[in-house]
Amino acid sequence: MKFRSVPLALLAAALATATPALARDSIATPPPEPLLERLAQAAPGLDRGVLSLATRAVSCTMRQSGAQARPATLSVIDFSRPSTEPRLWVFDLASQRLLFQELVAHGRNTGENMATKFSNRNGSNMSSIGVFRTAESYVGANGYSLRLDGLEPGFNDLARQRAIVIHGAPYVGPEFARAQGRLGRSLGCPAVRPSVARELIDRIRGGSVVFAYYPDDDWLQRSRLIDDDCGGTRHAGTSAAATGDS
C-alpha cells in the first residue's frame, strides 16, 4: 500500500515560511523557521511536511492558550506510516534534540498494519488524530499510563472520556511485528513498548503537545491548530464544534 502524503496545497502553505527559496522579483523571502530546521535535522526520517504542521500546532496551541513559553516537548505520531516502522518522535523543545523514536500502536478498528480510519466516538476502538495536550500520569489496567486531553472538537476532544492514553503494551515491539506482520492493536490508545513507556511518559507528561497526523482531508481543512492564522479569519462565522466520527 502506498503511503498517503500531505496534500500538496496544504504542504505548500505549511512550508511557505519554513523552506528557503530564491528571491522573486527582487523581493526577499522569509528565512527558514529555526525550530523546524533544527528538529528536521534531528529527525531526518520524519516527513518534513508533517513536522512543519506539528511545529505550527505548537505555535497555535500557545497562541490560543496565551502561553508565553513553549511546552517542554513535542511528540509527533505519523499514522500514515505502517505500524511496523517507528512512527513516534519525541523532541525536547528547549534543546531542540530528539529524545525518542519509537514504534506506536493504533486502534484495532483503525486498520491492520496501515491505519485507515479514525474516530472521536466512544466505543469505536479507533485511534484519534489531531493535537493533544499531555496531562497526568497514573497506574491503571495497563500499568503506568498518561492521560491525554484532545484539543480539537469533533476529532479528539473526547479522548479523556474515551480513556485514550499512552501506555506500554506487550504487543508493541519488533519481535511481535516480525511475527505478525504488524503490531498488535489497542482500543484506540497510542501504545508503546513496555520497556520505554515509563521513561517516555515522565518526559512528556504535564502539558506538552502530542501531534497525531494522518492525511484526513476533513481534519486538514477544519483544524484550527494547523491553520496559517490559527483558526482566525479562515474559520470566521463557522461553528467551532463537530459531532460524530472523524
Tab-separated table of C-alpha atoms in Angstrom:
chain	number	residue	atom	x	y	z
A	1	MET	CA	0.000	0.000	0.000
A	2	LYS	CA	1.345	3.433	-0.871
A	3	PHE	CA	1.757	5.973	1.885
A	4	ARG	CA	-0.550	8.952	1.696
A	5	SER	CA	1.332	12.191	1.910
A	6	VAL	CA	0.395	15.692	2.985
A	7	PRO	CA	-1.864	17.224	0.276
A	8	LEU	CA	0.206	19.465	-1.986
A	9	ALA	CA	-1.754	22.665	-1.320
A	10	LEU	CA	-1.516	22.316	2.433
A	11	LEU	CA	2.114	21.211	2.271
A	12	ALA	CA	2.953	24.289	0.228
A	13	ALA	CA	1.298	26.509	2.804
A	14	ALA	CA	2.982	24.703	5.664
A	15	LEU	CA	6.406	25.074	4.106
A	16	ALA	CA	5.920	28.646	2.920
A	17	THR	CA	7.676	30.127	5.916
A	18	ALA	CA	9.912	27.138	6.578
A	19	THR	CA	11.743	26.428	3.311
A	20	PRO	CA	14.362	28.761	1.818
A	21	ALA	CA	13.563	29.937	-1.679
A	22	LEU	CA	15.133	32.143	-4.316
A	23	ALA	CA	14.064	35.773	-4.259
A	24	ARG	CA	11.343	36.552	-6.761
A	25	ASP	CA	11.081	39.940	-8.447
A	26	SER	CA	13.779	41.187	-6.056
A	27	ILE	CA	11.549	40.576	-3.027
A	28	ALA	CA	13.380	38.701	-0.271
A	29	THR	CA	11.635	35.648	1.125
A	30	PRO	CA	11.446	34.906	4.866
A	31	PRO	CA	14.330	32.875	6.298
A	32	PRO	CA	13.790	29.260	7.383
A	33	GLU	CA	11.929	28.838	10.668
A	34	PRO	CA	14.663	27.930	13.179
A	35	LEU	CA	12.685	25.415	15.255
A	36	LEU	CA	11.560	23.458	12.210
A	37	GLU	CA	15.059	23.424	10.779
A	38	ARG	CA	16.641	22.127	13.985
A	39	LEU	CA	14.012	19.430	14.539
A	40	ALA	CA	14.231	18.331	10.906
A	41	GLN	CA	17.983	17.900	11.292
A	42	ALA	CA	17.457	15.876	14.470
A	43	ALA	CA	14.917	13.540	12.820
A	44	PRO	CA	15.666	13.259	9.095
A	45	GLY	CA	13.341	10.265	8.785
A	46	LEU	CA	10.290	12.276	9.793
A	47	ASP	CA	8.370	13.730	6.851
A	48	ARG	CA	9.170	17.433	6.731
A	49	GLY	CA	5.625	18.416	5.820
A	50	VAL	CA	4.259	16.536	8.836
A	51	LEU	CA	6.872	18.131	11.089
A	52	SER	CA	6.014	21.580	9.728
A	53	LEU	CA	2.362	21.063	10.626
A	54	ALA	CA	3.397	19.827	14.087
A	55	THR	CA	5.506	22.910	14.820
A	56	ARG	CA	2.660	25.099	13.623
A	57	ALA	CA	0.357	23.246	16.010
A	58	VAL	CA	2.724	24.122	18.864
A	59	SER	CA	2.570	27.807	17.896
A	60	CYS	CA	-1.214	27.794	17.539
A	61	THR	CA	-1.682	25.966	20.836
A	62	MET	CA	0.458	28.580	22.579
A	63	ARG	CA	-1.403	31.413	20.859
A	64	GLN	CA	-4.841	30.117	21.745
A	65	SER	CA	-3.921	29.382	25.359
A	66	GLY	CA	-1.982	32.597	25.856
A	67	ALA	CA	1.151	30.699	26.894
A	68	GLN	CA	4.413	32.633	26.750
A	69	ALA	CA	6.777	29.655	26.791
A	70	ARG	CA	6.919	26.629	24.535
A	71	PRO	CA	5.863	23.296	26.008
A	72	ALA	CA	8.723	21.122	27.198
A	73	THR	CA	8.326	18.512	24.467
A	74	LEU	CA	6.645	17.857	21.139
A	75	SER	CA	5.590	14.304	20.278
A	76	VAL	CA	4.764	13.564	16.642
A	77	ILE	CA	2.903	10.433	15.529
A	78	ASP	CA	2.676	9.837	11.778
A	79	PHE	CA	-0.199	7.409	11.323
A	80	SER	CA	0.324	7.407	7.550
A	81	ARG	CA	3.271	5.057	8.136
A	82	PRO	CA	2.904	1.300	8.754
A	83	SER	CA	2.824	0.119	12.349
A	84	THR	CA	5.954	-1.964	11.759
A	85	GLU	CA	8.029	1.209	11.345
A	86	PRO	CA	8.980	3.709	14.058
A	87	ARG	CA	6.409	6.470	13.685
A	88	LEU	CA	6.572	8.286	17.024
A	89	TRP	CA	9.174	11.002	17.540
A	90	VAL	CA	9.602	12.934	20.789
A	91	PHE	CA	11.568	16.190	20.788
A	92	ASP	CA	12.927	18.281	23.628
A	93	LEU	CA	11.919	21.786	22.524
A	94	ALA	CA	14.419	23.570	24.760
A	95	SER	CA	17.484	21.772	23.404
A	96	GLN	CA	15.727	21.008	20.084
A	97	ARG	CA	17.012	17.455	20.086
A	98	LEU	CA	15.380	14.080	19.505
A	99	LEU	CA	14.618	12.127	22.678
A	100	PHE	CA	12.749	9.075	21.340
A	101	GLN	CA	11.976	7.440	18.007
A	102	GLU	CA	9.581	4.608	18.695
A	103	LEU	CA	7.035	2.129	17.445
A	104	VAL	CA	3.464	3.021	18.387
A	105	ALA	CA	0.244	1.040	18.020
A	106	HIS	CA	-3.108	2.208	16.678
A	107	GLY	CA	-6.659	1.129	17.472
A	108	ARG	CA	-7.933	-2.289	16.382
A	109	ASN	CA	-10.649	-0.754	14.182
A	110	THR	CA	-8.288	1.797	12.682
A	111	GLY	CA	-6.641	-0.760	10.425
A	112	GLU	CA	-4.245	-3.673	10.159
A	113	ASN	CA	-0.630	-2.693	9.530
A	114	MET	CA	-1.737	0.557	7.903
A	115	ALA	CA	-4.054	2.938	9.711
A	116	THR	CA	-7.013	3.960	7.557
A	117	LYS	CA	-9.922	5.000	9.810
A	118	PHE	CA	-10.136	7.304	12.809
A	119	SER	CA	-12.859	8.309	15.209
A	120	ASN	CA	-13.713	10.524	18.156
A	121	ARG	CA	-16.616	8.263	19.128
A	122	ASN	CA	-16.719	6.358	22.387
A	123	GLY	CA	-16.638	2.608	21.822
A	124	SER	CA	-15.247	2.868	18.298
A	125	ASN	CA	-11.923	1.218	19.242
A	126	MET	CA	-10.264	3.584	16.777
A	127	SER	CA	-7.399	5.992	17.162
A	128	SER	CA	-7.978	9.740	17.027
A	129	ILE	CA	-5.938	12.298	15.111
A	130	GLY	CA	-5.097	15.909	15.822
A	131	VAL	CA	-3.473	17.893	18.601
A	132	PHE	CA	-3.471	16.679	22.201
A	133	ARG	CA	-2.121	18.073	25.453
A	134	THR	CA	-0.491	15.640	27.860
A	135	ALA	CA	-1.977	15.554	31.346
A	136	GLU	CA	-1.366	13.463	34.463
A	137	SER	CA	0.241	10.050	34.754
A	138	TYR	CA	-1.403	7.237	36.706
A	139	VAL	CA	-1.275	3.490	37.224
A	140	GLY	CA	-4.196	1.608	35.690
A	141	ALA	CA	-5.125	-1.649	33.993
A	142	ASN	CA	-2.289	-1.181	31.502
A	143	GLY	CA	0.259	-0.160	34.107
A	144	TYR	CA	1.917	3.236	34.150
A	145	SER	CA	-0.091	5.427	31.772
A	146	LEU	CA	-0.537	9.027	30.658
A	147	ARG	CA	-3.862	10.778	30.133
A	148	LEU	CA	-4.339	12.915	27.040
A	149	ASP	CA	-6.696	15.834	26.526
A	150	GLY	CA	-7.784	16.312	22.925
A	151	LEU	CA	-7.794	19.940	21.766
A	152	GLU	CA	-9.739	19.531	18.530
A	153	PRO	CA	-13.548	19.472	18.762
A	154	GLY	CA	-15.063	16.700	16.690
A	155	PHE	CA	-11.747	14.962	16.134
A	156	ASN	CA	-10.236	14.136	19.521
A	157	ASP	CA	-11.900	16.185	22.262
A	158	LEU	CA	-13.451	13.041	23.779
A	159	ALA	CA	-10.026	11.483	24.366
A	160	ARG	CA	-10.229	11.683	28.159
A	161	GLN	CA	-13.788	10.350	28.196
A	162	ARG	CA	-12.700	7.502	25.906
A	163	ALA	CA	-9.651	6.774	28.096
A	164	ILE	CA	-7.281	7.355	25.172
A	165	VAL	CA	-3.945	7.248	26.988
A	166	ILE	CA	-0.306	6.458	26.332
A	167	HIS	CA	0.743	3.173	27.939
A	168	GLY	CA	3.083	0.266	27.423
A	169	ALA	CA	1.815	-2.914	25.760
A	170	PRO	CA	3.453	-6.318	25.128
A	171	TYR	CA	2.144	-6.325	21.562
A	172	VAL	CA	4.346	-3.341	20.683
A	173	GLY	CA	7.850	-4.391	19.696
A	174	PRO	CA	9.943	-5.520	16.732
A	175	GLU	CA	9.563	-9.220	17.576
A	176	PHE	CA	5.765	-9.022	17.513
A	177	ALA	CA	5.909	-7.013	14.283
A	178	ARG	CA	8.120	-9.605	12.577
A	179	ALA	CA	5.922	-12.493	13.699
A	180	GLN	CA	2.560	-10.923	12.821
A	181	GLY	CA	3.411	-8.535	10.016
A	182	ARG	CA	2.049	-5.689	12.119
A	183	LEU	CA	1.972	-4.532	15.711
A	184	GLY	CA	-0.816	-5.586	17.997
A	185	ARG	CA	-3.654	-3.110	18.260
A	186	SER	CA	-5.149	-1.199	21.148
A	187	LEU	CA	-8.663	0.046	21.888
A	188	GLY	CA	-7.593	3.382	20.426
A	189	CYS	CA	-4.595	4.224	22.607
A	190	PRO	CA	-1.155	5.098	21.194
A	191	ALA	CA	0.557	2.209	22.992
A	192	VAL	CA	4.361	1.943	23.099
A	193	ARG	CA	6.969	-0.644	24.083
A	194	PRO	CA	6.723	-1.531	27.796
A	195	SER	CA	10.453	-1.031	28.299
A	196	VAL	CA	10.277	2.612	27.224
A	197	ALA	CA	6.810	3.565	28.496
A	198	ARG	CA	7.731	4.959	31.921
A	199	GLU	CA	10.691	6.998	30.736
A	200	LEU	CA	8.755	8.392	27.775
A	201	ILE	CA	5.690	9.241	29.859
A	202	ASP	CA	7.755	11.007	32.511
A	203	ARG	CA	9.428	13.154	29.856
A	204	ILE	CA	6.238	14.328	28.164
A	205	ARG	CA	3.597	14.477	30.928
A	206	GLY	CA	2.148	17.689	32.303
A	207	GLY	CA	1.184	19.970	29.442
A	208	SER	CA	3.272	19.050	26.414
A	209	VAL	CA	1.960	18.674	22.864
A	210	VAL	CA	1.214	15.412	21.060
A	211	PHE	CA	0.528	15.771	17.332
A	212	ALA	CA	-1.116	12.740	15.712
A	213	TYR	CA	-1.060	13.076	11.925
A	214	TYR	CA	-2.959	11.385	9.144
A	215	PRO	CA	-3.801	12.941	5.744
A	216	ASP	CA	-7.508	13.171	6.519
A	217	ASP	CA	-8.964	15.857	4.262
A	218	ASP	CA	-11.698	16.887	6.698
A	219	TRP	CA	-9.271	17.425	9.579
A	220	LEU	CA	-6.680	19.156	7.404
A	221	GLN	CA	-9.295	21.632	6.217
A	222	ARG	CA	-11.077	22.238	9.512
A	223	SER	CA	-8.361	22.133	12.156
A	224	ARG	CA	-7.813	25.470	13.884
A	225	LEU	CA	-4.438	24.378	15.190
A	226	ILE	CA	-2.637	23.831	11.890
A	227	ASP	CA	-4.180	26.789	10.066
A	228	ASP	CA	-1.976	29.666	8.886
A	229	ASP	CA	-3.747	32.086	11.226
A	230	CYS	CA	-4.530	29.552	13.976
A	231	GLY	CA	-8.249	29.466	13.302
A	232	GLY	CA	-8.694	33.183	12.725
A	233	THR	CA	-10.158	34.546	9.523
A	234	ARG	CA	-10.480	31.228	7.705
A	235	HIS	CA	-12.895	29.923	10.316
A	236	ALA	CA	-14.778	33.143	10.983
A	237	GLY	CA	-18.505	32.584	11.066
A	238	THR	CA	-18.231	28.796	11.231
A	239	SER	CA	-19.071	26.508	14.104
A	240	ALA	CA	-16.210	25.556	16.384
A	241	ALA	CA	-17.558	22.096	17.080
A	242	ALA	CA	-18.439	18.995	15.094
A	243	THR	CA	-20.059	15.744	16.096
A	244	GLY	CA	-19.844	12.092	15.071
A	245	ASP	CA	-16.987	10.112	13.600
A	246	SER	CA	-13.910	11.839	12.283
